[in-house]
C-alpha positions as a LaTeX table, in Angstrom:
\begin{tabular}{lrrr}
\hline
Residue & $x$ (\AA) & $y$ (\AA) & $z$ (\AA) \\
\hline
Met1 & 8.18 & 3.16 & $-11.47$ \\
Thr2 & 8.13 & 1.02 & $-14.61$ \\
Ser3 & 7.28 & 2.46 & $-18.06$ \\
His4 & 3.89 & 0.73 & $-18.06$ \\
Gln5 & 1.16 & 0.56 & $-15.48$ \\
Gln6 & 2.78 & $-0.81$ & $-12.33$ \\
Leu7 & 0.82 & $-3.44$ & $-10.42$ \\
Val8 & 1.87 & $-4.20$ & $-6.87$ \\
Leu9 & 1.00 & $-7.12$ & $-4.63$ \\
Ser10 & 0.43 & $-5.69$ & $-1.16$ \\
Ala11 & 2.59 & $-6.90$ & 1.71 \\
Met12 & $-0.61$ & $-7.64$ & 3.61 \\
Ala13 & $-1.84$ & $-9.82$ & 0.75 \\
Phe14 & 0.68 & $-12.47$ & 1.72 \\
Arg15 & 0.97 & $-11.89$ & 5.46 \\
Gly16 & 1.82 & $-15.12$ & 7.24 \\
Arg17 & 2.62 & $-16.84$ & 3.92 \\
Asp18 & 5.80 & $-18.48$ & 2.71 \\
Phe19 & 7.84 & $-15.57$ & 1.36 \\
Glu20 & 9.45 & $-17.24$ & $-1.64$ \\
Ala21 & 6.26 & $-19.04$ & $-2.65$ \\
Ser22 & 4.47 & $-15.70$ & $-2.57$ \\
Leu23 & 7.15 & $-14.11$ & $-4.76$ \\
Asp24 & 6.82 & $-17.00$ & $-7.22$ \\
Ala25 & 3.06 & $-16.48$ & $-7.35$ \\
Ala26 & 3.43 & $-12.73$ & $-7.84$ \\
Arg27 & 5.84 & $-13.16$ & $-10.70$ \\
Ala28 & 3.84 & $-15.96$ & $-12.36$ \\
Ser29 & 0.66 & $-13.86$ & $-12.30$ \\
Gly30 & 2.34 & $-10.77$ & $-13.74$ \\
Phe31 & 2.78 & $-8.43$ & $-10.80$ \\
Asp32 & 5.64 & $-5.97$ & $-11.19$ \\
Ala33 & 6.40 & $-5.38$ & $-7.53$ \\
Val34 & 5.59 & $-6.41$ & $-3.98$ \\
Gly35 & 5.35 & $-4.73$ & $-0.62$ \\
Ile36 & 7.42 & $-6.06$ & 2.28 \\
Ser37 & 6.58 & $-5.72$ & 5.96 \\
Ile38 & 8.70 & $-5.94$ & 9.07 \\
Ala39 & 6.73 & $-9.11$ & 9.87 \\
His40 & 8.03 & $-10.70$ & 6.67 \\
Cys41 & 11.58 & $-9.86$ & 7.71 \\
Val42 & 11.16 & $-11.40$ & 11.16 \\
Ser43 & 9.49 & $-14.52$ & 9.77 \\
Cys44 & 12.21 & $-15.03$ & 7.16 \\
Leu45 & 14.95 & $-14.43$ & 9.71 \\
Glu46 & 13.50 & $-17.17$ & 11.90 \\
Arg47 & 13.89 & $-19.53$ & 8.94 \\
Gly48 & 17.48 & $-18.46$ & 8.37 \\
Met49 & 16.84 & $-15.97$ & 5.55 \\
Thr50 & 18.40 & $-12.54$ & 6.04 \\
Pro51 & 16.97 & $-9.29$ & 4.65 \\
Gln52 & 19.80 & $-9.26$ & 2.12 \\
Glu53 & 18.76 & $-12.73$ & 0.93 \\
Met54 & 15.14 & $-11.60$ & 0.77 \\
Ala55 & 16.11 & $-8.66$ & $-1.43$ \\
Lys56 & 18.09 & $-11.00$ & $-3.68$ \\
Ala57 & 15.09 & $-13.33$ & $-3.96$ \\
Val58 & 12.95 & $-10.42$ & $-5.11$ \\
Arg59 & 15.49 & $-9.32$ & $-7.72$ \\
Glu60 & 16.04 & $-12.84$ & $-9.04$ \\
Arg61 & 12.34 & $-13.03$ & $-9.91$ \\
Gly62 & 12.43 & $-9.76$ & $-11.80$ \\
Leu63 & 10.30 & $-8.03$ & $-9.19$ \\
Glu64 & 10.76 & $-4.70$ & $-7.42$ \\
Val65 & 10.09 & $-3.70$ & $-3.82$ \\
Ala66 & 7.35 & $-1.09$ & $-4.00$ \\
Asn67 & 7.23 & $-0.30$ & $-0.32$ \\
Leu68 & 8.33 & $-1.20$ & 3.18 \\
Glu69 & 5.79 & $-1.05$ & 5.99 \\
Leu70 & 4.88 & 0.08 & 8.54 \\
Ile71 & 6.38 & 3.00 & 10.43 \\
Arg72 & 4.08 & 3.83 & 13.35 \\
Leu73 & 4.22 & 7.46 & 14.39 \\
Gly74 & 3.21 & 8.63 & 17.85 \\
Asp75 & 4.16 & 5.44 & 19.68 \\
Gly76 & 6.79 & 5.97 & 22.37 \\
Gly77 & 6.95 & 2.32 & 23.43 \\
Pro78 & 9.01 & $-0.59$ & 22.12 \\
Leu79 & 7.46 & $-0.31$ & 18.66 \\
Arg80 & 9.62 & 2.75 & 18.00 \\
His81 & 12.58 & 0.39 & 17.55 \\
Leu82 & 10.81 & $-1.24$ & 14.60 \\
Asn83 & 10.67 & 2.18 & 12.97 \\
Glu84 & 14.45 & 2.45 & 13.23 \\
Ile85 & 14.89 & $-1.00$ & 11.70 \\
Leu86 & 12.61 & $-0.14$ & 8.78 \\
Thr87 & 14.53 & 3.00 & 7.91 \\
Glu88 & 17.82 & 1.07 & 8.03 \\
Leu89 & 16.36 & $-1.59$ & 5.70 \\
Val90 & 15.91 & 1.02 & 2.97 \\
Thr91 & 19.49 & 0.46 & 1.80 \\
Val92 & 18.84 & $-3.29$ & 1.61 \\
Phe93 & 15.51 & $-3.36$ & $-0.24$ \\
Glu94 & 15.69 & 0.00 & $-2.07$ \\
Pro95 & 11.91 & 0.50 & $-1.98$ \\
Asp96 & 10.03 & 3.20 & $-3.83$ \\
Arg97 & 8.54 & 4.32 & $-0.53$ \\
Ile98 & 7.98 & 3.61 & 3.15 \\
His99 & 4.40 & 3.52 & 4.42 \\
Val100 & 3.62 & 5.49 & 7.55 \\
Ala101 & 0.59 & 5.40 & 9.89 \\
Ala102 & $-0.32$ & 6.44 & 13.42 \\
Phe103 & $-2.39$ & 4.67 & 16.07 \\
Ala104 & $-1.22$ & 6.69 & 19.08 \\
Gly105 & $-0.57$ & 10.31 & 19.96 \\
Thr106 & $-2.24$ & 13.43 & 18.58 \\
Leu107 & $-2.38$ & 14.71 & 15.03 \\
Asp108 & $-0.06$ & 17.58 & 15.92 \\
Gln109 & 2.42 & 15.16 & 17.48 \\
Val110 & 2.49 & 12.72 & 14.57 \\
Thr111 & 2.69 & 15.58 & 12.08 \\
Ala112 & 5.81 & 16.87 & 13.81 \\
Glu113 & 7.31 & 13.36 & 13.76 \\
Phe114 & 6.46 & 12.99 & 10.08 \\
Val115 & 8.18 & 16.26 & 9.22 \\
Gln116 & 11.32 & 15.06 & 11.04 \\
Leu117 & 11.14 & 11.68 & 9.30 \\
Cys118 & 10.93 & 13.25 & 5.85 \\
Glu119 & 14.05 & 15.26 & 6.62 \\
Ala120 & 15.88 & 12.23 & 8.05 \\
Val121 & 15.17 & 9.99 & 5.02 \\
Pro122 & 15.35 & 12.50 & 2.15 \\
Thr123 & 15.96 & 10.07 & $-0.72$ \\
Thr124 & 12.94 & 7.80 & $-0.12$ \\
Ser125 & 9.26 & 8.71 & $-0.28$ \\
Leu126 & 7.40 & 8.57 & 3.03 \\
Ala127 & 3.75 & 7.82 & 2.28 \\
Val128 & 1.09 & 8.54 & 4.90 \\
Glu129 & $-1.68$ & 5.96 & 5.09 \\
Phe130 & $-4.78$ & 7.53 & 6.58 \\
Met131 & $-7.41$ & 5.23 & 8.12 \\
Pro132 & $-10.74$ & 6.17 & 9.72 \\
Tyr133 & $-9.78$ & 4.29 & 12.89 \\
Ser134 & $-6.34$ & 5.91 & 13.24 \\
Val135 & $-4.96$ & 9.28 & 14.35 \\
Ile136 & $-4.65$ & 10.30 & 10.68 \\
Asn137 & $-8.28$ & 9.54 & 9.90 \\
Thr138 & $-9.10$ & 11.38 & 6.66 \\
Phe139 & $-7.62$ & 12.27 & 3.30 \\
Asp140 & $-7.59$ & 15.93 & 4.34 \\
Ala141 & $-5.62$ & 15.08 & 7.50 \\
Ala142 & $-3.02$ & 13.27 & 5.40 \\
Leu143 & $-2.84$ & 16.21 & 2.99 \\
Ser144 & $-2.27$ & 18.55 & 5.92 \\
Met145 & 0.66 & 16.43 & 7.12 \\
Val146 & 2.24 & 16.27 & 3.69 \\
Arg147 & 1.92 & 20.00 & 3.19 \\
Ala148 & 3.38 & 20.63 & 6.63 \\
Ala149 & 6.44 & 18.60 & 5.63 \\
Gly150 & 6.78 & 20.57 & 2.41 \\
Thr151 & 9.28 & 18.10 & 0.96 \\
Asp152 & 9.20 & 16.19 & $-2.32$ \\
Asn153 & 9.32 & 12.86 & $-0.49$ \\
Ala154 & 6.19 & 13.51 & 1.60 \\
Lys155 & 3.41 & 11.48 & $-0.02$ \\
Ile156 & 0.05 & 9.77 & 0.61 \\
Val157 & $-1.22$ & 6.21 & 0.24 \\
Leu158 & $-4.73$ & 6.40 & $-1.21$ \\
Asp159 & $-6.62$ & 3.27 & $-0.16$ \\
Ile160 & $-10.18$ & 3.13 & $-1.50$ \\
Ile161 & $-11.56$ & 1.50 & 1.64 \\
His162 & $-10.10$ & 4.12 & 3.93 \\
Phe163 & $-11.15$ & 6.89 & 1.55 \\
Val164 & $-14.76$ & 5.76 & 1.33 \\
Arg165 & $-15.16$ & 4.74 & 4.97 \\
Ser166 & $-13.73$ & 8.07 & 6.18 \\
Gly167 & $-16.30$ & 10.02 & 4.16 \\
Gly168 & $-14.08$ & 10.91 & 1.22 \\
Arg169 & $-15.71$ & 12.51 & $-1.83$ \\
Met170 & $-14.64$ & 12.09 & $-5.45$ \\
Glu171 & $-14.41$ & 15.86 & $-5.89$ \\
Gln172 & $-11.50$ & 15.85 & $-3.43$ \\
Leu173 & $-9.43$ & 13.92 & $-5.98$ \\
Thr174 & $-8.16$ & 16.89 & $-7.96$ \\
Pro175 & $-4.90$ & 17.29 & $-9.91$ \\
Asp176 & $-3.52$ & 19.28 & $-6.97$ \\
Thr177 & $-4.32$ & 16.71 & $-4.28$ \\
Leu178 & $-3.42$ & 13.71 & $-6.43$ \\
Ala179 & 0.03 & 15.20 & $-7.02$ \\
His180 & 0.76 & 14.16 & $-3.43$ \\
Val181 & $-0.36$ & 10.53 & $-3.90$ \\
Ala182 & 2.33 & 7.86 & $-4.25$ \\
Asp183 & 0.15 & 4.77 & $-4.55$ \\
Val184 & $-3.47$ & 3.73 & $-5.03$ \\
Gln185 & $-4.57$ & 0.68 & $-3.03$ \\
Ile186 & $-7.56$ & $-1.27$ & $-4.27$ \\
Ser187 & $-9.74$ & $-3.95$ & $-2.73$ \\
Asp188 & $-13.46$ & $-4.23$ & $-2.12$ \\
Leu189 & $-16.06$ & $-4.68$ & 0.61 \\
Leu190 & $-19.53$ & $-6.10$ & 0.95 \\
Pro191 & $-22.17$ & $-4.37$ & 3.09 \\
Arg192 & $-22.21$ & $-6.01$ & 6.51 \\
Ala193 & $-24.23$ & $-5.00$ & 9.54 \\
Arg194 & $-22.59$ & $-4.30$ & 12.90 \\
Ile195 & $-19.00$ & $-4.70$ & 11.68 \\
Glu196 & $-16.41$ & $-2.17$ & 12.79 \\
Thr197 & $-14.40$ & $-0.47$ & 10.06 \\
Ser198 & $-11.12$ & $-1.70$ & 11.51 \\
Ile199 & $-12.37$ & $-5.29$ & 11.43 \\
Glu200 & $-13.63$ & $-5.21$ & 7.86 \\
Ser201 & $-10.44$ & $-3.50$ & 6.71 \\
Arg202 & $-8.11$ & $-6.03$ & 8.32 \\
His203 & $-10.15$ & $-9.22$ & 8.04 \\
Leu204 & $-13.01$ & $-8.92$ & 5.50 \\
Arg205 & $-11.73$ & $-7.37$ & 2.28 \\
Thr206 & $-12.53$ & $-9.03$ & $-1.00$ \\
Phe207 & $-11.23$ & $-8.87$ & $-4.58$ \\
Pro208 & $-11.71$ & $-5.72$ & $-6.67$ \\
Gly209 & $-15.17$ & $-5.72$ & $-8.21$ \\
Asp210 & $-16.53$ & $-8.45$ & $-5.95$ \\
Gly211 & $-18.02$ & $-5.95$ & $-3.50$ \\
Thr212 & $-19.97$ & $-2.71$ & $-3.69$ \\
Leu213 & $-17.37$ & 0.06 & $-3.41$ \\
Pro214 & $-17.38$ & 2.63 & $-6.26$ \\
Ile215 & $-14.07$ & 1.41 & $-7.66$ \\
Ala216 & $-14.76$ & 2.30 & $-11.30$ \\
Glu217 & $-15.69$ & 5.88 & $-10.42$ \\
Phe218 & $-12.69$ & 6.11 & $-8.08$ \\
Leu219 & $-10.24$ & 4.89 & $-10.72$ \\
Ser220 & $-11.78$ & 6.97 & $-13.50$ \\
Thr221 & $-11.59$ & 10.13 & $-11.40$ \\
Ile222 & $-7.95$ & 9.52 & $-10.54$ \\
Arg223 & $-7.02$ & 8.69 & $-14.14$ \\
Thr224 & $-8.72$ & 11.83 & $-15.44$ \\
Asn225 & $-6.86$ & 14.03 & $-12.99$ \\
Thr226 & $-3.35$ & 12.59 & $-13.34$ \\
Asp227 & $-0.88$ & 12.83 & $-16.23$ \\
Gln228 & 0.42 & 9.28 & $-15.76$ \\
Pro229 & $-1.15$ & 6.24 & $-14.10$ \\
Leu230 & $-0.11$ & 5.89 & $-10.48$ \\
Pro231 & 1.14 & 2.56 & $-9.12$ \\
Val232 & $-1.80$ & 0.36 & $-8.13$ \\
Thr233 & $-1.55$ & $-2.03$ & $-5.20$ \\
Val234 & $-4.02$ & $-4.88$ & $-4.76$ \\
Glu235 & $-4.77$ & $-5.59$ & $-1.10$ \\
Ala236 & $-7.62$ & $-8.11$ & $-1.06$ \\
Ile237 & $-6.89$ & $-9.48$ & 2.41 \\
Ser238 & $-9.30$ & $-11.50$ & 4.50 \\
Asp239 & $-9.23$ & $-14.29$ & 7.04 \\
Ala240 & $-11.08$ & $-16.46$ & 4.51 \\
Thr241 & $-8.69$ & $-15.98$ & 1.59 \\
Glu242 & $-5.75$ & $-16.73$ & 3.87 \\
Gln243 & $-7.03$ & $-20.30$ & 4.01 \\
Leu244 & $-6.67$ & $-20.62$ & 0.24 \\
Pro245 & $-3.51$ & $-21.38$ & $-1.78$ \\
Val246 & $-1.41$ & $-18.27$ & $-2.28$ \\
Asp247 & $-1.05$ & $-18.78$ & $-6.03$ \\
Trp248 & $-4.85$ & $-18.85$ & $-6.43$ \\
Val249 & $-5.30$ & $-15.70$ & $-4.34$ \\
Val250 & $-2.59$ & $-13.83$ & $-6.23$ \\
Glu251 & $-3.94$ & $-14.86$ & $-9.63$ \\
Arg252 & $-7.48$ & $-13.91$ & $-8.68$ \\
Ser253 & $-6.17$ & $-10.54$ & $-7.45$ \\
Ile254 & $-4.53$ & $-9.64$ & $-10.74$ \\
Gln255 & $-7.44$ & $-10.91$ & $-12.85$ \\
Thr256 & $-10.00$ & $-8.75$ & $-11.10$ \\
Met257 & $-7.73$ & $-5.72$ & $-10.87$ \\
Thr258 & $-6.61$ & $-5.80$ & $-14.49$ \\
Arg259 & $-10.19$ & $-5.96$ & $-15.73$ \\
Leu260 & $-11.12$ & $-2.84$ & $-13.76$ \\
Leu261 & $-8.00$ & $-0.98$ & $-14.89$ \\
Asp262 & $-8.80$ & $-1.80$ & $-18.50$ \\
Asp263 & $-12.42$ & $-0.73$ & $-18.11$ \\
Thr264 & $-11.37$ & 2.64 & $-16.68$ \\
Gly265 & $-8.65$ & 3.49 & $-19.20$ \\
Trp266 & $-5.58$ & 2.84 & $-17.07$ \\
Leu267 & $-3.97$ & 0.31 & $-19.40$ \\
Asp268 & $-2.43$ & 1.28 & $-22.70$ \\
Ala269 & $-2.38$ & $-0.93$ & $-25.76$ \\
Gln270 & 1.30 & $-1.87$ & $-25.51$ \\
Leu271 & 1.05 & $-3.26$ & $-21.97$ \\
Thr272 & 3.16 & $-6.40$ & $-21.80$ \\
Arg273 & 4.52 & $-8.44$ & $-18.92$ \\
\hline
\end{tabular}
């Protein structure tokens, strides 16, 4: 993590986009780091760009790789091979963490797999992303997994949408529970009737502050209960914004996020980029 507040452009924020153009936009707008997905790696490889060249492109722009995603626990089918590839790519990208989720199996099963994964990749954080429509469907479920692992690299991704939509309460965000959090993901939602949570999360997010989620309270609670600001990832993904130029989307993301961070005391006076 950098010495100032680290801002990360989510891998999902530039899904399906030109990789190098997205890196250029991230750097120009002042992001410190980006997430990278297995889909980015496949897309770049099809254009003749190896993972090693991707990592070089990130470094040349003065950016870091915040995370690789996504390891899917509980899936015994062909997707398990993607998990193996992601763990091998750690030495190439040197990410701060690998994001982990589960859309198959039982909670007991994926917990056992997570414990094994933490032991197999001891030098990299493994961050559980809970989602209300997944096997790991609450903050408490993610905490249970991390505590079962009992290792320093077992962490949690705290996404405001998943936290709110799964019934999370601000009083759950204590110094003890936040000690297990590796990253805070921020975006926003508007109230919409008859829309499934999985659909709004994957296709209808908006920029921080443009919706009705209690972002200010969320950020203030976290800041009060942590010694140092956690990395913040902006993940304002939607089908609509994907039709817009990537540099506009990235710039809008950092403008809205920085304003909220400033309003809630996350930014110190010497912040420079």
